[in-house]
Coordinates of C-alpha atoms in Angstrom, one line a residue:
X1471 CA 108.3 109.4 106.7
X1472 CA 110.4 106.8 104.8
X1473 CA 110.9 104.9 108.0
X1474 CA 107.2 104.8 108.6
X1475 CA 106.7 103.9 104.9
X1476 CA 109.0 100.9 105.2
X1477 CA 107.4 99.8 108.5
X1478 CA 103.8 100.1 107.4
X1479 CA 103.7 99.5 103.6
X1480 CA 105.0 96.7 101.5
X1481 CA 103.6 98.0 98.2
X1482 CA 105.6 100.5 96.3
X1483 CA 103.1 102.6 94.3
X1484 CA 101.4 104.8 97.0
X1485 CA 104.0 105.9 99.6
X1486 CA 105.9 108.3 97.3
X1487 CA 102.7 110.1 96.5
X1488 CA 101.9 110.2 100.3
X1489 CA 105.3 111.9 100.8
X1490 CA 104.6 114.5 98.0
X1491 CA 101.2 115.2 99.6
X1492 CA 102.7 115.5 103.1
X1493 CA 105.3 118.0 101.9
X1494 CA 102.5 120.1 100.4
X1495 CA 100.6 120.0 103.7
X1496 CA 103.8 120.7 105.6
X1497 CA 104.3 123.9 103.6
X1498 CA 100.8 125.0 104.4
X1499 CA 101.1 124.2 108.1
X1500 CA 104.4 126.0 108.2
X1501 CA 102.8 129.1 106.7
X1502 CA 100.1 129.2 109.4
X1503 CA 102.3 128.1 112.4
X1504 CA 102.6 130.4 115.4
X1505 CA 106.0 132.0 116.1
X1506 CA 105.1 133.1 119.6
X1507 CA 103.8 132.0 123.0
X1508 CA 100.1 131.1 122.8
X1509 CA 97.1 131.0 125.1
X1510 CA 95.5 128.2 127.1
X1511 CA 97.9 125.4 128.0
X1512 CA 100.5 126.2 125.3
X1513 CA 102.6 128.5 127.5
X1514 CA 102.9 125.9 130.3
X1515 CA 103.6 123.1 127.8
X1516 CA 106.2 125.1 126.0
X1517 CA 108.0 125.7 129.3
X1518 CA 107.9 122.1 130.3
X1519 CA 109.2 121.0 126.9
X1520 CA 112.0 123.6 127.0
X1521 CA 113.0 122.8 130.6
X1522 CA 111.9 119.2 130.7
X1523 CA 109.5 120.1 133.5
X1524 CA 106.2 118.5 134.6
X1525 CA 103.0 120.1 133.3
X1526 CA 99.4 119.6 134.6
X1527 CA 98.1 116.0 134.8
X1528 CA 98.5 113.6 133.2
X1529 CA 101.8 115.3 132.6
X1530 CA 102.5 113.7 129.1
X1531 CA 106.0 112.3 129.7
X1532 CA 106.6 111.3 126.0
X1533 CA 105.4 114.7 124.8
X1534 CA 107.7 116.5 127.1
X1535 CA 110.8 114.4 126.6
X1536 CA 110.5 114.6 122.8
X1537 CA 110.0 118.3 123.0
X1538 CA 112.9 118.8 125.3
X1539 CA 115.2 116.8 122.9
X1540 CA 113.9 118.6 119.8
X1541 CA 114.5 122.0 121.5
X1542 CA 118.2 121.1 121.8
X1543 CA 118.6 120.6 118.0
X1544 CA 121.0 123.1 116.7
X1545 CA 118.5 124.9 114.5
X1546 CA 119.0 128.7 114.0
X1547 CA 115.6 129.4 115.6
X1548 CA 114.3 130.7 118.9
X1549 CA 113.2 128.0 121.3
X1550 CA 109.6 128.9 121.1
X1551 CA 109.7 128.7 117.3
X1552 CA 111.3 125.3 117.4
X1553 CA 108.7 124.0 119.8
X1554 CA 105.9 125.4 117.6
X1555 CA 107.5 123.6 114.7
X1556 CA 107.2 120.2 116.4
X1557 CA 103.4 119.9 116.1
X1558 CA 103.7 120.9 112.5
X1559 CA 105.9 117.8 112.0
X1560 CA 103.5 115.5 114.0
X1561 CA 100.5 116.7 111.9
X1562 CA 102.3 116.2 108.7
X1563 CA 103.3 112.7 109.6
X1564 CA 99.7 112.0 110.5
X1565 CA 98.6 113.0 107.0
X1566 CA 101.1 110.7 105.5
X1567 CA 99.8 107.8 107.7
X1568 CA 96.2 108.7 106.8
X1569 CA 97.0 108.7 103.1
X1570 CA 98.6 105.3 103.5
X1571 CA 95.6 104.1 105.4
X1572 CA 93.0 105.3 102.9
X1573 CA 95.0 103.9 99.9
X1574 CA 95.3 100.6 101.8
X1575 CA 91.5 100.5 102.4
X1576 CA 90.6 101.3 98.8
X1577 CA 93.2 98.9 97.3
X1578 CA 92.0 96.0 99.4
X1579 CA 88.3 96.9 99.7
X1580 CA 87.3 93.5 98.2
X1581 CA 89.0 91.8 101.2
X1582 CA 87.2 94.1 103.7
X1583 CA 83.8 93.5 102.1
X1584 CA 81.9 90.3 102.7
X1585 CA 78.6 91.6 101.4
X1586 CA 77.2 89.5 98.7
X1587 CA 76.3 92.5 96.5
X1588 CA 79.9 93.8 96.4
X1589 CA 80.9 91.4 93.6
X1590 CA 78.1 92.7 91.4
X1591 CA 79.0 96.3 92.2
X1592 CA 82.6 95.6 91.4
X1593 CA 81.6 94.4 87.9
X1594 CA 80.6 97.9 86.9
X1595 CA 84.0 99.6 87.0
X1596 CA 87.3 99.2 88.9
X1597 CA 88.8 102.5 89.9
X1598 CA 92.4 102.8 88.7
X1599 CA 95.4 103.3 90.9
X1600 CA 95.6 106.9 89.9
X1601 CA 92.0 107.4 91.0
X1602 CA 92.8 105.7 94.3
X1603 CA 95.7 108.1 94.8
X1604 CA 93.5 111.1 94.1
X1605 CA 90.7 109.9 96.4
X1606 CA 93.2 109.1 99.1
X1607 CA 94.8 112.6 98.7
X1608 CA 91.4 114.4 98.8
X1609 CA 90.2 112.6 101.9
X1610 CA 93.6 113.2 103.6
X1611 CA 93.5 116.9 102.7
X1612 CA 89.9 117.0 104.0
X1613 CA 91.3 116.0 107.4
X1614 CA 94.4 118.1 107.0
X1615 CA 92.3 121.3 106.5
X1616 CA 89.6 120.4 109.1
X1617 CA 89.4 123.1 111.8
X1618 CA 90.3 121.2 114.9
X1619 CA 93.2 119.2 113.4
X1620 CA 94.7 122.1 111.5
X1621 CA 94.7 124.2 114.7
X1622 CA 97.0 121.5 116.3
X1623 CA 99.7 122.5 113.8
X1624 CA 99.6 126.2 114.8
X1625 CA 100.4 125.9 118.5
X1626 CA 102.0 123.8 121.2
X1627 CA 99.6 121.1 122.4
X1628 CA 99.7 117.3 123.1
X1629 CA 97.0 116.3 120.6
X1630 CA 99.1 116.5 117.4
X1631 CA 101.4 113.8 118.7
X1632 CA 98.5 111.8 120.1
X1633 CA 96.6 111.7 116.8
X1634 CA 99.8 110.6 115.0
X1635 CA 100.2 107.6 117.4
X1636 CA 96.5 106.8 117.1
X1637 CA 96.6 106.9 113.3
X1638 CA 99.6 104.4 113.3
X1639 CA 97.7 102.0 115.7
X1640 CA 94.6 102.2 113.4
X1641 CA 96.7 101.5 110.3
X1642 CA 98.3 98.5 112.0
X1643 CA 94.9 97.2 113.0
X1644 CA 93.7 97.6 109.4
X1645 CA 96.6 95.5 108.2
X1646 CA 95.5 92.7 110.5
X1647 CA 92.0 92.9 109.1
X1648 CA 93.4 92.6 105.6
X1649 CA 96.0 90.0 106.3
X1650 CA 93.5 87.7 107.9
X1651 CA 91.2 88.0 104.9
X1652 CA 94.2 87.2 102.6
X1653 CA 95.1 84.1 104.7
X1654 CA 98.4 85.3 106.2
X1655 CA 99.9 83.1 108.9
X1656 CA 99.2 83.7 112.6
X1657 CA 102.9 84.5 113.1
X1658 CA 102.8 87.3 110.5
X1659 CA 99.7 88.7 112.1
X1660 CA 101.3 88.4 115.6
X1661 CA 104.1 90.6 114.4
X1662 CA 101.7 93.4 113.8
X1663 CA 100.1 92.9 117.2
X1664 CA 103.6 93.5 118.6
X1665 CA 103.8 96.8 116.7
X1666 CA 100.4 97.8 118.1
X1667 CA 101.6 97.0 121.6
X1668 CA 104.6 99.3 121.1
X1669 CA 102.6 102.2 119.8
X1670 CA 99.9 101.7 122.5
X1671 CA 102.6 102.0 125.1
X1672 CA 103.9 105.2 123.5
X1673 CA 100.4 106.5 123.1
X1674 CA 99.5 105.9 126.8
X1675 CA 102.8 107.7 127.6
X1676 CA 101.5 110.7 125.8
X1677 CA 97.8 111.0 126.7
X1678 CA 95.2 108.7 128.3
X1679 CA 92.9 109.5 125.4
X1680 CA 94.4 106.2 124.1
X1681 CA 91.8 104.4 126.1
X1682 CA 89.4 105.2 123.3
X1683 CA 91.0 102.5 121.2
X1684 CA 90.9 99.6 123.7
X1685 CA 87.3 98.4 123.1
X1686 CA 87.9 98.3 119.4
X1687 CA 91.2 96.4 119.7
X1688 CA 89.6 93.9 122.0
X1689 CA 86.8 93.4 119.4
X1690 CA 89.5 92.9 116.7
X1691 CA 91.2 90.3 118.8
X1692 CA 88.1 88.4 119.9
X1693 CA 86.2 88.3 116.6
X1694 CA 89.0 87.5 114.2
X1695 CA 89.2 84.0 113.0
X1696 CA 92.3 82.7 114.9
X1697 CA 92.7 80.0 117.5
X1698 CA 91.7 80.9 121.1
X1699 CA 95.2 80.0 122.5
X1700 CA 96.8 82.4 120.0
X1701 CA 94.4 85.2 121.1
X1702 CA 95.4 84.6 124.7
X1703 CA 99.1 84.8 123.8
X1704 CA 98.5 88.0 121.8
X1705 CA 96.5 89.6 124.6
X1706 CA 99.1 88.8 127.3
X1707 CA 102.0 90.0 125.0
X1708 CA 100.2 93.3 124.1
X1709 CA 99.5 94.0 127.8
X1710 CA 103.0 93.3 128.9
X1711 CA 104.7 95.3 126.1
X1712 CA 102.4 98.3 126.3
X1713 CA 102.3 98.5 130.1
X1714 CA 106.1 98.2 130.3
X1715 CA 106.7 101.0 127.8
X1716 CA 104.1 103.3 129.4
X1717 CA 105.4 102.6 132.9
X1718 CA 108.9 103.3 131.9
X1719 CA 108.1 106.7 130.6
X1720 CA 106.1 107.6 133.7
X1721 CA 108.9 106.4 136.0
X1722 CA 111.4 108.5 134.0
X1723 CA 109.0 111.4 134.7
X1724 CA 108.9 110.6 138.4
X1725 CA 112.7 110.5 138.6
X1726 CA 112.9 113.8 136.8
X1727 CA 110.4 115.3 139.3
X1728 CA 112.8 114.2 142.1
X1729 CA 115.4 116.5 140.7
X1730 CA 113.1 119.5 141.2
X1731 CA 112.9 120.9 137.7
X1732 CA 112.2 124.7 137.2
X1733 CA 108.5 124.1 136.8
X1734 CA 106.5 121.2 138.2
X1735 CA 102.7 120.8 138.6
X1736 CA 101.7 118.6 141.5
X1737 CA 104.1 116.2 143.3
X1738 CA 104.7 113.2 141.0
X1739 CA 108.1 112.5 142.7
X1740 CA 106.8 109.4 144.6
X1741 CA 104.6 106.5 143.7
X1742 CA 101.4 107.9 145.3
X1743 CA 101.9 111.3 143.7
X1744 CA 102.7 109.6 140.4
X1745 CA 99.4 107.6 140.5
X1746 CA 97.4 110.8 141.3
X1747 CA 99.1 112.5 138.3
X1748 CA 98.4 109.6 135.9
X1749 CA 94.7 109.4 137.0
X1750 CA 94.3 113.1 136.8
X1751 CA 93.1 113.5 140.3
X1752 CA 93.0 117.3 140.0
X1753 CA 90.6 117.1 137.1
X1754 CA 88.6 114.0 138.0
X1755 CA 85.6 116.1 139.0
X1756 CA 85.1 117.0 135.4
X1757 CA 84.4 113.4 134.4
X1758 CA 80.9 112.0 134.4
X1759 CA 79.5 115.1 135.9
X1760 CA 75.9 114.5 134.8
X1761 CA 73.5 114.8 131.9
X1762 CA 74.1 118.6 131.5
X1763 CA 77.7 117.8 130.5
X1764 CA 76.4 115.3 127.9
X1765 CA 74.0 117.9 126.5
X1766 CA 76.6 120.7 126.4
X1767 CA 79.4 118.6 124.8
X1768 CA 77.2 116.8 122.3
X1769 CA 75.9 120.2 121.3
X1770 CA 79.5 121.4 120.7
X1771 CA 80.2 118.3 118.6
X1772 CA 77.2 119.1 116.3
X1773 CA 78.1 122.8 116.2
X1774 CA 81.7 122.2 114.9
X1775 CA 80.3 119.9 112.2
X1776 CA 77.6 122.4 111.2
X1777 CA 77.5 124.8 108.2
X1778 CA 76.2 128.0 109.8
X1779 CA 76.3 130.7 107.1
X1780 CA 74.6 133.2 109.5
X1781 CA 77.8 133.5 111.6
X1782 CA 79.8 136.6 110.9
X1783 CA 83.0 134.5 111.4
X1784 CA 81.8 131.6 109.3
X1785 CA 84.7 129.2 108.8
X1786 CA 82.9 126.4 107.0
X1787 CA 82.4 123.9 109.8
X1788 CA 84.8 121.1 110.5
X1789 CA 84.7 119.5 107.0
X1790 CA 82.8 122.1 105.0
X1791 CA 80.6 120.5 102.3
X1792 CA 82.5 117.2 102.7
X1793 CA 80.2 116.4 105.6
X1794 CA 77.8 115.1 102.9
X1795 CA 80.3 112.5 101.8
X1796 CA 81.1 111.6 105.5
X1797 CA 77.6 110.5 106.4
X1798 CA 77.0 108.8 103.1
X1799 CA 80.3 106.9 103.7
X1800 CA 79.1 105.8 107.1
X1801 CA 75.9 104.5 105.6
X1802 CA 77.5 102.5 102.8
X1803 CA 80.2 101.1 105.1
X1804 CA 77.6 99.8 107.5
X1805 CA 76.0 97.9 104.6
X1806 CA 79.0 96.7 102.6
X1807 CA 82.1 96.8 104.9
X1808 CA 80.3 95.5 107.9
X1809 CA 83.2 94.2 110.0
X1810 CA 85.3 97.3 109.2
X1811 CA 82.4 99.5 110.1
X1812 CA 81.9 97.7 113.5
X1813 CA 85.5 98.3 114.3
X1814 CA 85.4 102.0 113.5
X1815 CA 82.0 102.5 115.0
X1816 CA 83.3 101.1 118.4
X1817 CA 86.1 103.7 118.3
X1818 CA 83.7 106.5 117.4
X1819 CA 81.2 105.5 120.1
X1820 CA 83.8 105.1 122.8
X1821 CA 85.4 108.4 121.9
X1822 CA 82.1 110.3 122.0
X1823 CA 81.0 108.6 125.2
X1824 CA 84.1 109.8 127.1
X1825 CA 84.1 113.2 125.4
X1826 CA 80.4 113.9 126.1
X1827 CA 81.0 113.1 129.8
X1828 CA 84.0 115.3 130.2
X1829 CA 82.9 118.8 131.2
X1830 CA 85.8 120.9 130.1
X1831 CA 85.6 124.0 127.8
X1832 CA 88.2 122.9 125.3
X1833 CA 86.6 119.6 124.3
X1834 CA 87.0 119.8 120.5
X1835 CA 90.4 118.1 120.6
X1836 CA 88.8 115.0 122.1
X1837 CA 86.8 114.6 118.9
X1838 CA 89.9 114.3 116.8
X1839 CA 89.9 110.5 116.6
X1840 CA 86.3 110.7 115.3
X1841 CA 87.1 113.3 112.7
X1842 CA 90.1 111.2 111.6
X1843 CA 87.8 108.2 110.9
X1844 CA 85.2 110.5 109.3
X1845 CA 87.8 111.5 106.6
X1846 CA 88.3 107.8 105.7
X1847 CA 84.5 107.4 105.2
X1848 CA 84.7 110.3 102.7
X1849 CA 87.1 108.2 100.6
X1850 CA 84.9 105.1 100.8
X1851 CA 81.8 106.8 99.5
X1852 CA 83.7 108.4 96.6
X1853 CA 85.1 105.0 95.7
X1854 CA 81.7 103.3 95.7
X1855 CA 80.2 106.0 93.6
X1856 CA 83.0 105.5 91.1
X1857 CA 82.0 101.8 90.8
X1858 CA 78.8 102.9 89.1
X1859 CA 80.4 105.5 86.8
X1860 CA 81.9 103.9 83.7
X1861 CA 82.1 107.1 81.7
X1862 CA 85.3 109.2 82.2
X1863 CA 83.4 112.5 82.1
X1864 CA 81.2 111.4 85.1
X1865 CA 84.2 110.2 87.1
X1866 CA 86.0 113.4 86.5
X1867 CA 82.9 115.4 87.5
X1868 CA 82.7 113.5 90.8
X1869 CA 86.3 113.9 91.6
X1870 CA 86.1 117.6 90.7
X1871 CA 83.2 118.0 93.2
X1872 CA 85.3 116.3 95.9
X1873 CA 88.2 118.6 95.0
X1874 CA 86.0 121.6 95.2
X1875 CA 84.6 120.6 98.6
X1876 CA 88.1 120.1 100.0
X1877 CA 89.4 123.4 98.6
X1878 CA 86.4 125.1 100.2
X1879 CA 87.7 123.9 103.6
X1880 CA 91.1 125.4 102.8
X1881 CA 89.7 128.8 101.7
X1882 CA 87.1 129.0 104.4
X1883 CA 89.5 128.1 107.2
X1884 CA 92.9 129.5 106.3
X1885 CA 92.5 133.1 107.5
X1886 CA 90.9 132.2 110.8
X1887 CA 93.5 129.5 111.6
X1888 CA 96.6 131.4 110.3
X1889 CA 98.7 132.3 113.4
X1890 CA 101.9 133.2 111.6
X1891 CA 101.6 136.9 112.7
X1892 CA 99.7 136.3 115.9
X1893 CA 101.6 137.9 118.8
X1894 CA 98.6 138.9 120.9
X1895 CA 99.0 136.5 123.8
X1896 CA 102.7 137.1 124.2
X1897 CA 102.3 140.9 123.9
X1898 CA 99.3 141.0 126.3
X1899 CA 101.0 138.9 129.0
X1900 CA 104.2 141.0 128.7
X1901 CA 102.2 144.2 128.9
X1902 CA 100.5 143.0 132.1
X1903 CA 103.8 142.0 133.7
X1904 CA 105.5 145.3 132.5
X1905 CA 102.7 147.3 134.0
X1906 CA 103.8 146.2 137.5
X1907 CA 106.6 147.6 139.6
X1908 CA 109.6 145.5 140.4
X1909 CA 109.1 142.6 142.9
X1910 CA 105.3 142.9 142.7
X1911 CA 102.8 140.3 143.7
X1912 CA 100.0 139.6 141.3
X1913 CA 97.0 137.5 142.2
X1914 CA 95.2 136.1 139.2
X1915 CA 93.2 133.0 138.0
X1916 CA 93.5 133.9 134.3
X1917 CA 95.3 130.7 133.3
X1918 CA 94.7 131.3 129.5
X1919 CA 96.2 134.7 128.9
X1920 CA 98.3 135.5 132.0
X1921 CA 99.4 132.5 134.0
X1922 CA 100.2 129.9 131.4
X1923 CA 102.0 132.3 129.0
X1924 CA 103.9 133.8 131.9
X1925 CA 105.2 130.4 132.9
X1926 CA 107.1 130.3 129.7
X1927 CA 108.1 133.9 129.6
X1928 CA 109.3 133.9 133.2
X1929 CA 110.9 130.4 133.5
X1930 CA 112.4 130.1 130.0
X1931 CA 112.9 133.7 128.7
X1932 CA 113.5 135.1 132.2
X1933 CA 111.1 138.0 131.4
X1934 CA 110.0 139.8 134.5
X1935 CA 110.7 136.8 136.7
X1936 CA 110.9 139.2 139.6
X1937 CA 107.1 139.2 139.8
X1938 CA 105.4 136.6 142.0
X1939 CA 102.2 135.3 140.4
X1940 CA 99.8 133.7 142.8
X1941 CA 96.7 131.6 141.9
X1942 CA 94.7 131.9 145.1
X1943 CA 92.4 129.0 144.3
X1944 CA 95.4 126.7 144.2
X1945 CA 96.7 127.7 147.7
X1946 CA 94.8 124.8 149.2
X1947 CA 96.9 122.4 147.2
X1948 CA 99.7 121.0 149.4
X1949 CA 102.3 121.2 146.6
X1950 CA 101.6 124.7 145.4
X1951 CA 104.1 127.4 146.4
X1952 CA 105.6 125.6 149.3
X1953 CA 108.3 128.3 149.8
X1954 CA 105.5 130.8 150.6
X1955 CA 103.6 128.4 152.9
X1956 CA 106.8 127.7 154.9
X1957 CA 107.6 131.3 155.4
X1958 CA 104.1 132.6 156.2
X1959 CA 101.3 131.2 158.2
X1960 CA 98.6 132.1 155.7
X1961 CA 98.0 134.0 152.5
X1962 CA 96.7 137.1 154.3
X1963 CA 100.0 137.4 156.1
X1964 CA 101.8 137.0 152.9
X1965 CA 99.7 139.7 151.3
X1966 CA 100.1 142.1 154.2
X1967 CA 101.7 144.6 151.9
X1968 CA 100.3 146.2 148.8
X1969 CA 99.7 143.8 146.0
X1970 CA 97.9 143.6 142.6
X1971 CA 95.0 141.6 141.4
X1972 CA 93.7 141.0 137.9
X1973 CA 90.0 141.6 136.9
X1974 CA 89.1 137.9 137.1
X1975 CA 89.9 137.9 140.8
X1976 CA 87.2 140.6 141.3
X1977 CA 84.8 139.0 138.9
X1978 CA 85.1 135.4 140.0
X1979 CA 86.2 135.5 143.6
X1980 CA 85.7 138.8 145.4
X1981 CA 82.2 139.5 144.1
X1982 CA 81.2 135.9 144.9
X1983 CA 82.8 136.2 148.4
X1984 CA 85.3 133.4 147.7
X1985 CA 88.2 135.7 148.5
X1986 CA 88.3 138.7 150.8
X1987 CA 90.9 141.4 151.0
X1988 CA 91.8 142.7 154.5
X1989 CA 89.6 145.2 156.3
X1990 CA 90.6 148.9 155.8
X1991 CA 92.1 148.2 152.4
X1992 CA 90.9 149.5 149.1
X1993 CA 91.0 148.4 145.5
X1994 CA 92.1 151.0 142.9
X1995 CA 92.5 150.6 139.1
X1996 CA 96.1 150.6 138.1
X1997 CA 97.0 150.1 134.4
X1998 CA 96.1 146.6 133.3
X1999 CA 95.4 145.3 136.8
X2000 CA 94.0 146.6 140.1
X2001 CA 96.1 147.6 143.2
X2002 CA 95.1 146.7 146.8
X2003 CA 96.1 149.6 149.0
X2004 CA 95.9 150.4 152.7
X2005 CA 94.9 154.1 152.6
X2006 CA 92.8 156.5 150.6
X2007 CA 95.7 158.7 149.4
X2008 CA 96.6 159.2 145.7
X2009 CA 98.8 156.4 144.4
X2010 CA 100.6 157.5 141.2
X2011 CA 101.5 155.2 138.4
X2012 CA 103.7 155.7 135.4
X2013 CA 101.2 156.0 132.5
X2014 CA 102.7 154.5 129.3
X2015 CA 101.5 153.0 126.1
X2016 CA 101.4 149.3 125.7
X2017 CA 102.7 147.4 122.8
X2018 CA 99.8 145.0 122.5
X2019 CA 99.6 143.4 119.1
X2020 CA 96.0 142.7 118.1
X2021 CA 95.4 140.6 115.0
X2022 CA 93.8 142.1 111.8
X2023 CA 91.1 139.4 112.2
X2024 CA 90.4 140.0 115.8
X2025 CA 89.0 136.9 117.7
X2026 CA 86.3 136.9 120.3
X2027 CA 88.8 136.5 123.1
X2028 CA 90.9 139.4 121.8
X2029 CA 87.8 141.5 121.5
X2030 CA 87.0 140.7 125.2
X2031 CA 90.5 141.7 126.3
X2032 CA 90.6 144.8 124.2
X2033 CA 87.4 146.0 125.9
X2034 CA 88.7 145.0 129.3
X2035 CA 91.9 146.9 128.8
X2036 CA 90.0 150.0 127.7
X2037 CA 87.6 149.7 130.7
X2038 CA 90.4 149.4 133.3
X2039 CA 92.2 152.4 131.8
X2040 CA 88.9 154.3 131.8
X2041 CA 88.5 153.4 135.5
X2042 CA 92.0 154.7 136.1
X2043 CA 91.1 157.9 134.3
X2044 CA 88.1 158.3 136.8
X2045 CA 90.6 157.7 139.6
X2046 CA 92.9 160.4 138.3
X2047 CA 90.0 162.8 137.9
X2048 CA 89.2 162.5 141.6
X2049 CA 92.5 164.0 142.3
X2050 CA 92.3 166.6 139.6
X2051 CA 95.1 165.0 137.5
X2052 CA 93.8 166.3 134.2
X2053 CA 96.9 165.8 132.2
X2054 CA 96.9 162.1 133.2
X2055 CA 93.3 161.8 132.1
X2056 CA 94.1 163.2 128.7
X2057 CA 97.0 160.8 128.4
X2058 CA 94.9 157.8 129.3
X2059 CA 92.2 159.0 126.8
X2060 CA 94.8 159.0 124.0
X2061 CA 96.0 155.5 125.0
X2062 CA 92.5 154.1 125.0
X2063 CA 91.9 155.6 121.5
X2064 CA 95.1 154.0 120.2
X2065 CA 93.9 150.6 121.5
X2066 CA 90.3 151.0 120.3
X2067 CA 89.3 154.1 118.3
X2068 CA 85.6 153.1 118.7
X2069 CA 85.7 152.9 122.5
X2070 CA 83.7 155.8 124.0
X2071 CA 84.7 157.2 127.4
X2072 CA 81.8 158.1 129.7
X2073 CA 83.7 160.3 132.2

């Protein structure tokens, strides 16, 4: 943080308080950080960081390389804990940069405002440095404790690093705004454009979400009052530096792919494969998929900002009551800080345009840039209200309200976001794998809770790596499981023996006739999966309890899997009953009750 402080700040009053605030936030994040393998992409990303592998597009070369290097640090921690610690560090650094940004805005607000009424407003009262520190801290904590951002510090994902890089680029852009207003030389401004170019290159090396910033940066370059020839030089220099850095990281990834790492998604080991990876060819169908996507994703955006007290799992919305300050700050900025507002509005509009047109379920992370800017508007409106409050008691009252709003975010969100004792995903995935005999074949499309966590467990921890997990919908991809395709002419031949399928294969493929088992075969419930057999004889299974660790505050996903587990075990009990295996039925009944005492068998 001291390095960033020296790079980004020349004043000496605010950074030390930013460091203190960041250490406070770090301790909170550390207390809520996961110590385990998590759901969705986290398992795959943990594996590719630990092994320096290649995850799904756009493959995030900077993210993987930094994670790989960090995993080698001689810390007395398991690999998965070290990797979970890294996003805590990224999020903490982001809060430090945000504090620096807000304090810079508030300290230089007269240079950012060209509105004729600002001078008269400023005659009422000038907030002190201590008040600026407090406002900066409150708005930074508002973002720190917002739902989507806080979640990034609890699990392994690419977005924590991405928002850090974005925040640095925004701060550098803000410095250009202020330096131009203060009459700095073009050479001094050009230096900050060089910094922007470096961080743009790093940011593109991490996630293509960086494209959200480009229209605003072009606006900043075009509409700033510098000679045209200097603008052309800056543009060319930024393009060359950022492109060179990003290209270097993706080429490093390509050369790494040629060494055949333990896990690799796609075939980015040649130029054409690398281009397909960078452009996200496997996911391009989700972009600009129609008006329904816009309606769905915009509805999600409004939902995460909403205060819905009728929900049983109410978590206070993204910003709790601070949402009032946010929209008021947007309004006052549009009037008084017009050029600054235009710059931020372009970023917000670009971010929402792409997010609304990207039809994926986990879209909330694509709103992070917007939420980051929202927290700055919180500080701006508090500052402007203070201009009218000359009495200390009124200023203290306003700051107390802002503090109460921010604390409400913390208290509303802490329990739901805390993952320090969350071992459900790891325990469930291990239970599924342990329920299968040695050298089994499992067909599944459950990426979130079986495939992705199993990638880490099997590749890194070597847990039940005797089991071959097959994703049938991926078999059409040329690069997927080439060792199987070379040995067998088709998947049916490969599955000529008995094998296992998860419930999602039945639900999403078999019932929809997208996948067919061979004729004269039957599907029977096993323990946590189903077994495909060639006869109608009794097929025994070792009935055992599962060490699945549900959280005290059970999530909707956990509730679904708990019901699913009980249902499959009940179906197995029905199967045992057909063959008069009454002792097994009693044993299954006791296991079901240990998992969910409220589950009622209907045998």
